[in-house]
Tab-separated table of C-alpha atoms and ligand atoms in Angstrom:
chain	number	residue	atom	x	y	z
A	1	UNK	CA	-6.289	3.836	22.901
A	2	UNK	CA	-5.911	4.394	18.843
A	3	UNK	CA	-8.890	6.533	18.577
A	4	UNK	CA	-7.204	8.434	21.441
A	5	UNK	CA	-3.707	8.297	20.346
A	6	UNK	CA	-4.934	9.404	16.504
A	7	UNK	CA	-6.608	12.622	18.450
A	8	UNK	CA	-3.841	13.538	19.806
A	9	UNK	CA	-1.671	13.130	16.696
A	10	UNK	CA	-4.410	15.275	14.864
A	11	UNK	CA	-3.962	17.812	17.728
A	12	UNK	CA	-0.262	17.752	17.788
A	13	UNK	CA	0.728	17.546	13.157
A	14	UNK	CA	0.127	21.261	13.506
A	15	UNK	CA	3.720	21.592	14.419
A	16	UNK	CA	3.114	23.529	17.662
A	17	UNK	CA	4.433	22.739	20.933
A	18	UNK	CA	1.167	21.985	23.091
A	19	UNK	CA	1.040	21.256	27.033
A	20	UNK	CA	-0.947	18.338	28.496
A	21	UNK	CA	-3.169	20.577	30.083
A	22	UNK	CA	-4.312	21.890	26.519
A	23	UNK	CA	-4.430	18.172	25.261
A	24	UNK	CA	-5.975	16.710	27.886
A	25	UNK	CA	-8.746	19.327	27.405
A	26	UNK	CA	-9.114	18.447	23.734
A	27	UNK	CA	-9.173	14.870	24.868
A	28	UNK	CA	-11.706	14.706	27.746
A	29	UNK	CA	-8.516	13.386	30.048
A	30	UNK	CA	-6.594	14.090	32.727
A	31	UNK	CA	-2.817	15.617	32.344
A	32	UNK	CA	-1.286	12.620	33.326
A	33	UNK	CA	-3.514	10.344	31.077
A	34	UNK	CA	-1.956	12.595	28.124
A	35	UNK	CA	1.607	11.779	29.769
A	36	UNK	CA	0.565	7.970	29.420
A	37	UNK	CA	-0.639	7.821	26.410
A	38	UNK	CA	2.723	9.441	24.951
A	39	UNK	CA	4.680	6.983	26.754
A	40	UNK	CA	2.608	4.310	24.962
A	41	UNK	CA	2.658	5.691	22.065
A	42	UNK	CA	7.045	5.795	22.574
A	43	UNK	CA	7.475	3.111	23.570
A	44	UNK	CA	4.317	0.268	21.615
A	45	UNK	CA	4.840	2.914	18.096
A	46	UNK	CA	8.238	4.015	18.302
A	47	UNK	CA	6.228	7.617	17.725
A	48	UNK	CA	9.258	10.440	18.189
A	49	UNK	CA	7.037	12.588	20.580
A	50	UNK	CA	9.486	15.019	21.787
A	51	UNK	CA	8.395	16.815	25.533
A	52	UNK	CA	9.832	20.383	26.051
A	53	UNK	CA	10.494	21.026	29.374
A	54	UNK	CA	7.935	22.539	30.964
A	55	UNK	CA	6.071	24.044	28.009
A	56	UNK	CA	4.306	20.177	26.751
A	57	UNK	CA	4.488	18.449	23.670
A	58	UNK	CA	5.187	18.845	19.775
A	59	UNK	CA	5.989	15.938	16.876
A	60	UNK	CA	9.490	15.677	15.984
A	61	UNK	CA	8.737	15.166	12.671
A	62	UNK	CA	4.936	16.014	12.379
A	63	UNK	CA	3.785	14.943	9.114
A	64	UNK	CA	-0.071	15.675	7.834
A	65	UNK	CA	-2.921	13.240	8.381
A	66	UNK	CA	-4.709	11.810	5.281
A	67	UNK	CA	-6.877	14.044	4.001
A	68	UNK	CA	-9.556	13.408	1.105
A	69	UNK	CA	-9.549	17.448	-0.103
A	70	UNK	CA	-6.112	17.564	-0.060
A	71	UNK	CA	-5.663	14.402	-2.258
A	72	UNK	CA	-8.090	15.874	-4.757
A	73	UNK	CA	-5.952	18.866	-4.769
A	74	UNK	CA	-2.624	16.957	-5.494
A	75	UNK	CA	-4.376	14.643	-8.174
A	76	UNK	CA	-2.747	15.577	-11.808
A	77	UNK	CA	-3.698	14.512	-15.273
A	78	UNK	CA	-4.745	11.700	-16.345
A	79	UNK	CA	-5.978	9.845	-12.903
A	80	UNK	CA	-7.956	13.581	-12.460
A	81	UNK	CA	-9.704	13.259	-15.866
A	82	UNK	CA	-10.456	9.713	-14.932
A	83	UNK	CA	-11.416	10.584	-11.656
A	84	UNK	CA	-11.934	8.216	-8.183
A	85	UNK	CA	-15.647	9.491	-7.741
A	86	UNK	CA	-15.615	9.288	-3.820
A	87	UNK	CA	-12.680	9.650	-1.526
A	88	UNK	CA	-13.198	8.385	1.869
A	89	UNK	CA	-10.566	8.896	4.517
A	90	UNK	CA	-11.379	6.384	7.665
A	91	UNK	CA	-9.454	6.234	10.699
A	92	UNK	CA	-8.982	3.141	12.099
A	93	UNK	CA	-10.990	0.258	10.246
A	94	UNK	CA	-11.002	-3.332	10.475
A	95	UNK	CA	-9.534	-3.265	7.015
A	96	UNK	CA	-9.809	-1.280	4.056
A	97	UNK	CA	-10.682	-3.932	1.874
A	98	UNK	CA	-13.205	-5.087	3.712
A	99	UNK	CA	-14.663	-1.932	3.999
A	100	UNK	CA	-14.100	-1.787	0.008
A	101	UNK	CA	-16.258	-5.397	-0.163
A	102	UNK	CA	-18.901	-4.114	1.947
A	103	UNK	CA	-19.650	-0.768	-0.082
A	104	UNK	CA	-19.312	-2.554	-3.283
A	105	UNK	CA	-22.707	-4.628	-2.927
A	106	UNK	CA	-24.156	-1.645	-1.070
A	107	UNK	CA	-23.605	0.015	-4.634
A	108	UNK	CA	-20.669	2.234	-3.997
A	109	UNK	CA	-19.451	3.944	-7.645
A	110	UNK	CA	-17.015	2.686	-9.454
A	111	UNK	CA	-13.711	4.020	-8.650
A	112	UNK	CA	-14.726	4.681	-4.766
A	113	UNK	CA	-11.344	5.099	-2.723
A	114	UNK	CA	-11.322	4.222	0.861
A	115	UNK	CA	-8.120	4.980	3.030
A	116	UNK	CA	-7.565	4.869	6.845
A	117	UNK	CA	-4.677	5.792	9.099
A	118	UNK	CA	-4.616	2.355	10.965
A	119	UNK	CA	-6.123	-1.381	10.408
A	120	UNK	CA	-6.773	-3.952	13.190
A	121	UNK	CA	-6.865	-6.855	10.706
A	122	UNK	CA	-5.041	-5.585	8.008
A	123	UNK	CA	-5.088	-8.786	5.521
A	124	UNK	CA	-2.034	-9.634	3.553
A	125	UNK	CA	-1.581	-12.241	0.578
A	126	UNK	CA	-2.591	-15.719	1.468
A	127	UNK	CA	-4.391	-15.233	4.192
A	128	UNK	CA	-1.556	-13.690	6.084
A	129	UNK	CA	-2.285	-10.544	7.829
A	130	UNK	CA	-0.667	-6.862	6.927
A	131	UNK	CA	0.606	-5.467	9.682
A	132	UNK	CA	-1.295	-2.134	9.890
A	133	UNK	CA	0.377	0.543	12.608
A	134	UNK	CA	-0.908	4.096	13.376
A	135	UNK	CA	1.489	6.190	12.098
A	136	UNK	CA	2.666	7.218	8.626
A	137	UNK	CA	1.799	4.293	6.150
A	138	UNK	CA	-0.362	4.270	3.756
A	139	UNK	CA	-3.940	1.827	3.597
A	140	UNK	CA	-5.974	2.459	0.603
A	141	UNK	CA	-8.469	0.140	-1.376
A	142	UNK	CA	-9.976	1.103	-4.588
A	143	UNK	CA	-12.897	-0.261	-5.754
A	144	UNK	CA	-12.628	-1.783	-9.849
A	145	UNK	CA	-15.890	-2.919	-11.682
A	146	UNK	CA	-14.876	-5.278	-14.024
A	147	UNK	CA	-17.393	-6.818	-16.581
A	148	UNK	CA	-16.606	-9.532	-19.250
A	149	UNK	CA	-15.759	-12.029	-16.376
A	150	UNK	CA	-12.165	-13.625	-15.369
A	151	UNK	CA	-10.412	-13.226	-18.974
A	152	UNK	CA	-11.173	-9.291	-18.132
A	153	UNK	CA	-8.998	-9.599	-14.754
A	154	UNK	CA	-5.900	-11.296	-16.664
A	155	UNK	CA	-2.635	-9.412	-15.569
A	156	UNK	CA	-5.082	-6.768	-12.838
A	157	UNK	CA	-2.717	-7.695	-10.258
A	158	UNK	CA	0.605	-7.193	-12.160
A	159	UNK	CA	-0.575	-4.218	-13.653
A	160	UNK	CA	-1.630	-2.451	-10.299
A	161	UNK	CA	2.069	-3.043	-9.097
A	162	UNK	CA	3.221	-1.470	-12.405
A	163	UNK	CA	0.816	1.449	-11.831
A	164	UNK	CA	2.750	1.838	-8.098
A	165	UNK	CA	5.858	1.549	-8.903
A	166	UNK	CA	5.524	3.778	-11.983
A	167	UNK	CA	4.066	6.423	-9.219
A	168	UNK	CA	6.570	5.706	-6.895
A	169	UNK	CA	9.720	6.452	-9.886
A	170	UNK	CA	7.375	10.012	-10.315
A	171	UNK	CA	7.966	10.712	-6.305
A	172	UNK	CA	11.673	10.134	-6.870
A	173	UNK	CA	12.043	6.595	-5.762
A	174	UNK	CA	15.183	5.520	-7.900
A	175	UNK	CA	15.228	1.612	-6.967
A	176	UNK	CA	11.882	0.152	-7.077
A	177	UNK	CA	11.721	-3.056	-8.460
A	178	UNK	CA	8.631	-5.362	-8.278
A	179	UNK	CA	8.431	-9.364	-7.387
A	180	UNK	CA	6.116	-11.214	-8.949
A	181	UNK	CA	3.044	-11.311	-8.661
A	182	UNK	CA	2.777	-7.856	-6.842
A	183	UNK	CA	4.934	-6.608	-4.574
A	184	UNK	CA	6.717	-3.780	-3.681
A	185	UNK	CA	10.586	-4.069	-3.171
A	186	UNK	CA	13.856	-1.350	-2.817
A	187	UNK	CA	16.519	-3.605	-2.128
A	188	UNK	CA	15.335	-6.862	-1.632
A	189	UNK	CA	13.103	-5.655	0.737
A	190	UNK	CA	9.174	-5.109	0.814
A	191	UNK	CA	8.176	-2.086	0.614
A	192	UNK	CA	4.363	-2.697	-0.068
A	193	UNK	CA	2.289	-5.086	-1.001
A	194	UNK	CA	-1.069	-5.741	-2.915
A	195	UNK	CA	-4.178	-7.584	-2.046
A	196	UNK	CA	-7.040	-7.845	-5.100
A	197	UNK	CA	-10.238	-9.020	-3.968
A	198	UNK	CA	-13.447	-10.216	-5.898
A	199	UNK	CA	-16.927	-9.745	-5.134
A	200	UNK	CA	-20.041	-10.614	-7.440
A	201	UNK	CA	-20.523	-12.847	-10.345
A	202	UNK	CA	-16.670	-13.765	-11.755
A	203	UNK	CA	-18.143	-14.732	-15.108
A	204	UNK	CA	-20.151	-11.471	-15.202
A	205	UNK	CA	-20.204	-8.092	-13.823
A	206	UNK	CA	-17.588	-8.012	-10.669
A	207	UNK	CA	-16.336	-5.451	-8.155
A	208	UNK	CA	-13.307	-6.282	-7.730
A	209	UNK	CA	-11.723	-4.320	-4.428
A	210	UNK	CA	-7.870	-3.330	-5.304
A	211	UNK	CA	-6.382	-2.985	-2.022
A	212	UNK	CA	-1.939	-1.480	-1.767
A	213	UNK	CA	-0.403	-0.711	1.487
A	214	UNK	CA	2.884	1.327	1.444
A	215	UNK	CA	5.457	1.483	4.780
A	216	UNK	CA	6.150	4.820	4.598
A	217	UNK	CA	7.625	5.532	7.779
A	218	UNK	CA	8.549	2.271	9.731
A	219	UNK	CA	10.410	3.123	13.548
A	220	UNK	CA	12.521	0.017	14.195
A	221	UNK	CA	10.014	-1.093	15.913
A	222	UNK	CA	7.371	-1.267	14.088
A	223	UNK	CA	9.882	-3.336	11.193
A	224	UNK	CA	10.903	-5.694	13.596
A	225	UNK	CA	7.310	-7.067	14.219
A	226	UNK	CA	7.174	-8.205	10.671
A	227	UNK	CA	8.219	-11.587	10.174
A	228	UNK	CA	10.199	-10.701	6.937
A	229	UNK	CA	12.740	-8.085	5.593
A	230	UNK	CA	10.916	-4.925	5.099
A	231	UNK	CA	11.687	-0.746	4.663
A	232	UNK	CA	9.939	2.268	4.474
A	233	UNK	CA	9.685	5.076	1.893
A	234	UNK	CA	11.404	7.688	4.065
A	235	UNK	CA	14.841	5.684	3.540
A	236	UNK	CA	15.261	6.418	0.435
A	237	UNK	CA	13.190	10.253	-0.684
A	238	UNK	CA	11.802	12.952	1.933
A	239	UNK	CA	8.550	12.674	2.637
A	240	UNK	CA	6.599	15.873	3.545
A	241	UNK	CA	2.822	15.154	2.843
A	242	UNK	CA	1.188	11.343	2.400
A	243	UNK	CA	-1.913	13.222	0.478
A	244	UNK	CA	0.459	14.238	-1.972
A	245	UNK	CA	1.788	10.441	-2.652
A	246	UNK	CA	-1.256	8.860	-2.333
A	247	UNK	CA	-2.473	11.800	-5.020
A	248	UNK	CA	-0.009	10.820	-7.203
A	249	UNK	CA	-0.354	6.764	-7.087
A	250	UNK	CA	-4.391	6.999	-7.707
A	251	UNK	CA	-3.095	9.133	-10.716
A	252	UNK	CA	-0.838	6.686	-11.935
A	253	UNK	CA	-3.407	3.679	-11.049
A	254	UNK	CA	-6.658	5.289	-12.826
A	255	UNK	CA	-4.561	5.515	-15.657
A	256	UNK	CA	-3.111	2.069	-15.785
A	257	UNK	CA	-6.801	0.304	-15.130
A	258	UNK	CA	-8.472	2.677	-18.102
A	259	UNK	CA	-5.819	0.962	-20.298
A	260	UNK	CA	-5.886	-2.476	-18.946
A	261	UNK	CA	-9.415	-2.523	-19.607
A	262	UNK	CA	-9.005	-1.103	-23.334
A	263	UNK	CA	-6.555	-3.414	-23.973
A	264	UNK	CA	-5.640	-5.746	-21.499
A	265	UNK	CA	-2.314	-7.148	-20.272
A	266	UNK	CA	-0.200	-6.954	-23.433
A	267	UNK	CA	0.866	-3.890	-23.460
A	268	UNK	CA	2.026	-4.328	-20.007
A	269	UNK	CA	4.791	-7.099	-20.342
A	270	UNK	CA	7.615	-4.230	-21.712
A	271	UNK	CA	7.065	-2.011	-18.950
A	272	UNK	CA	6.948	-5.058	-15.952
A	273	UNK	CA	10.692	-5.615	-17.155
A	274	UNK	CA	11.491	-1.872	-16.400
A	275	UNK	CA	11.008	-2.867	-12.886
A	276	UNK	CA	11.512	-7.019	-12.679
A	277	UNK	CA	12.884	-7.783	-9.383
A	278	UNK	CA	13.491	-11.476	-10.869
A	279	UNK	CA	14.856	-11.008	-14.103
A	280	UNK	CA	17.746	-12.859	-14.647
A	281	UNK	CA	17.634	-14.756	-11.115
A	282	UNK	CA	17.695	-18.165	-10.351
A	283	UNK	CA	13.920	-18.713	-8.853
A	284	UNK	CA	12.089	-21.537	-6.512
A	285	UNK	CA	8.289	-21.255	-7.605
A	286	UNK	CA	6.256	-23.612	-5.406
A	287	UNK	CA	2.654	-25.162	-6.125
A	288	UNK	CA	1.887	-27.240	-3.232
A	289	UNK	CA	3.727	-30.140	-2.699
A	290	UNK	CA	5.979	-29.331	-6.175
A	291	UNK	CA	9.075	-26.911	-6.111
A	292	UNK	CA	10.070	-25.499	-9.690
A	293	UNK	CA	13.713	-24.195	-10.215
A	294	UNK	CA	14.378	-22.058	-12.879
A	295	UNK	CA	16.028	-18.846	-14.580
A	296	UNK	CA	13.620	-15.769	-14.705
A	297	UNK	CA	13.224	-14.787	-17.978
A	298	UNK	CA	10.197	-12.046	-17.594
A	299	UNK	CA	6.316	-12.719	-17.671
A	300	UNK	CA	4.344	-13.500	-21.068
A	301	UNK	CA	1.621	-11.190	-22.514
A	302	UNK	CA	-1.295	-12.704	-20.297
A	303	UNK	CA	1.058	-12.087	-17.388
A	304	UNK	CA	2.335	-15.942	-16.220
A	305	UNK	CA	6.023	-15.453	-14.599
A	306	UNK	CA	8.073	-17.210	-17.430
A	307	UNK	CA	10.782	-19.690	-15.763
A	308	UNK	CA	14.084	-21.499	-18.195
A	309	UNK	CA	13.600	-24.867	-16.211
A	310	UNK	CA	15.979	-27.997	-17.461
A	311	UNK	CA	12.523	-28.785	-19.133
A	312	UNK	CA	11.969	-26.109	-21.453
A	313	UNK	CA	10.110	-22.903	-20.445
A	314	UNK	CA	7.706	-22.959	-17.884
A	315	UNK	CA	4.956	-20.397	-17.534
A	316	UNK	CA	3.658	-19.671	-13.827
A	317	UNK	CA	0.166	-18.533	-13.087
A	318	UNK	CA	-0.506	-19.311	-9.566
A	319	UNK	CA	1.941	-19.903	-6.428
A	320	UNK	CA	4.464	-18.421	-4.123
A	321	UNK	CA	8.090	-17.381	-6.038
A	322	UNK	CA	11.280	-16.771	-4.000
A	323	UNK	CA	14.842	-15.823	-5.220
A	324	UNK	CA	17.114	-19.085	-4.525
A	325	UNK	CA	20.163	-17.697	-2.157
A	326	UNK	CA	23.226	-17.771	-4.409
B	1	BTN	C1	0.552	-8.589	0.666
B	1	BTN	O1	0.446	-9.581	1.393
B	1	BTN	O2	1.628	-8.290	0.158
B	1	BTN	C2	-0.655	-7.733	0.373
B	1	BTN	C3	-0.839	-6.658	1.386
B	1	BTN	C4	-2.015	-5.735	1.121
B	1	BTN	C5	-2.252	-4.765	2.245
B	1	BTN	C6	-3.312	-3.749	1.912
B	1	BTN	S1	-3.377	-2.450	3.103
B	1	BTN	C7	-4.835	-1.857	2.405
B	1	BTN	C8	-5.675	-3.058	2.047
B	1	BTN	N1	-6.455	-3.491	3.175
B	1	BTN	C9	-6.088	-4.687	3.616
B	1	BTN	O3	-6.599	-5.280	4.583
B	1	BTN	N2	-5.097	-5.171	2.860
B	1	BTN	C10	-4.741	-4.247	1.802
């Protein structure tokens, strides 16, 4: 059914209206198994398939599929100069990452870029999964060799949501703001998330396999399925072309990782508070068993979440951080 419903999706982002004779014929099925599939697609996706009366079947918002030329096109100065070496564009994988992993011990450059339109087992923080649908978001791991061991990967994390949400501001996105350790919010909301992954010798030479997925266009839906508030790009600036976004974040990203690795995190702690989701908030950090409270008061030049607890000031390295309700 994806690999079928992603066909016809290919067939129909032209922007033409096309009958379900025509489709069927592109997909090796009948007219009324093009019918069903567009109900299924309605109704599972929320996709807004619009049928015109007699004459078949056209997007009502078509929007490009992912497309590795076209990202290379759209890439600007300095991510270009840096350049990924290989862009891949998959269409439904098991999960980007993984595919990432896999490539990195076959060899795979550094810099590699793997994206797909769908995931079956996206994987989230934590070992939660990341809820992956056909249409519209964006999947993309990038693949990092690291050498000089863990101290080398100090602040990777916080500095790849920097690198996002820096891209993001350049797309027009006014209200970005980032919770610690990584993710994505407008509004209290997650917009995106990142997953950083480690293959190879920690102490040595490591590929480590950056992994970001952005809702870009979420139906109702599709949001409700997710256990936890969530948006989508197209809520807040128009989007007309993924290639052109996901252009602009590699840009943003090569550029932040050639820096991170000249000079690590502290240069990075001024321009996390630019987008500090936290800052200033009244925070539960948990370890385990223990529960922290404290006051936000930014993140310290090797990137630990710093908390004003009754017992002085408490840097964070590890564990889950939520806002406390007022
Ligand atoms: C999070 O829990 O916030 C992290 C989510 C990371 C999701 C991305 S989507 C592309 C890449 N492939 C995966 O399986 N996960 C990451």
């Amino acid at each position: 059914m994806i690999q079928q419903a992603l066909k016809l999706l290919a067939l129909l982002s032209d922007n033409n209206v096309h009958s379900g004779v025509e489709l069927g014929g592109q997909l090796g099925v009948s007219r009324a198994a093009v019918w069903k599939l567009v109900q299924k697609m309605q109704q599972q996706y929320g996709v807004d398939i619009t049928s015109v009366n007699g004459l078949g079947y056209c997007l009502a918002n078509p929007l490009p599929l992912l497309d590795a030329e076209q990202i290379r096109r759209f890439m600007t100065a300095p991510g270009e100069q840096l350049g990924c070496s290989e862009i891949t564009v998959l269409d439904s994988v098991d999960s980007t990452n993984e595919v990432a992993l896999r490539n990195a011990t076959k060899g795979s450059p550094n810099l590699s870029v793997w994206l797909a339109e769908h995931q079956t087992s996206g994987r989230g923080r934590r070992g939660k999964s990341w809820y992956s649908p056909m249409l519209g978001n964006i999947y993309c791991s990038l693949l990092w060799r690291v050498t000089g061991g863990a101290p080398a990967l100090e602040g990777l994390s916080l500095v790849v949501g920097i690198a996002l949400a820096e891209g993001l501001s350049v797309l027009g996105l006014r209200n970005i703001q980032l919770k610690w350790p990584n993710d994505l919010w407008v509004n209290d909301k997650k917009l995106g998330g990142i997953l950083i992954e480690v293959a190879g010798d920690p102490y040595e030479e490591c590929a480590t396999v950056i992994g970001f997925g952005i809702n870009i266009r979420m139906s109702p839906q599709m949001t409700s399925i997710v256990d936890q508030a969530v948006t989508s790009l197209d809520q807040y600036i128009e989007i007309d072309d993924r290639n052109r976004i996901v252009a602009v974040l590699l840009s943003t990203m090569c550029a932040a990782l050639d820096e991170h690795k000249r000079f690590g995190f502290s240069r990075f702690s001024e321009r996390w508070r630019a987008f500090d989701a936290m800052l200033g908030r009244s925070v539960n950090a948990v370890a385990g068993e223990s529960v922290t409270t404290g006051m936000c008061v930014g993140v310290s030049s090797r990137g630990a979440l710093l908390l004003e607890t009754r017992d002085g000031l408490l840097e964070v390295y590890s564990g889950e951080v939520s806002v406390r309700p007022n």
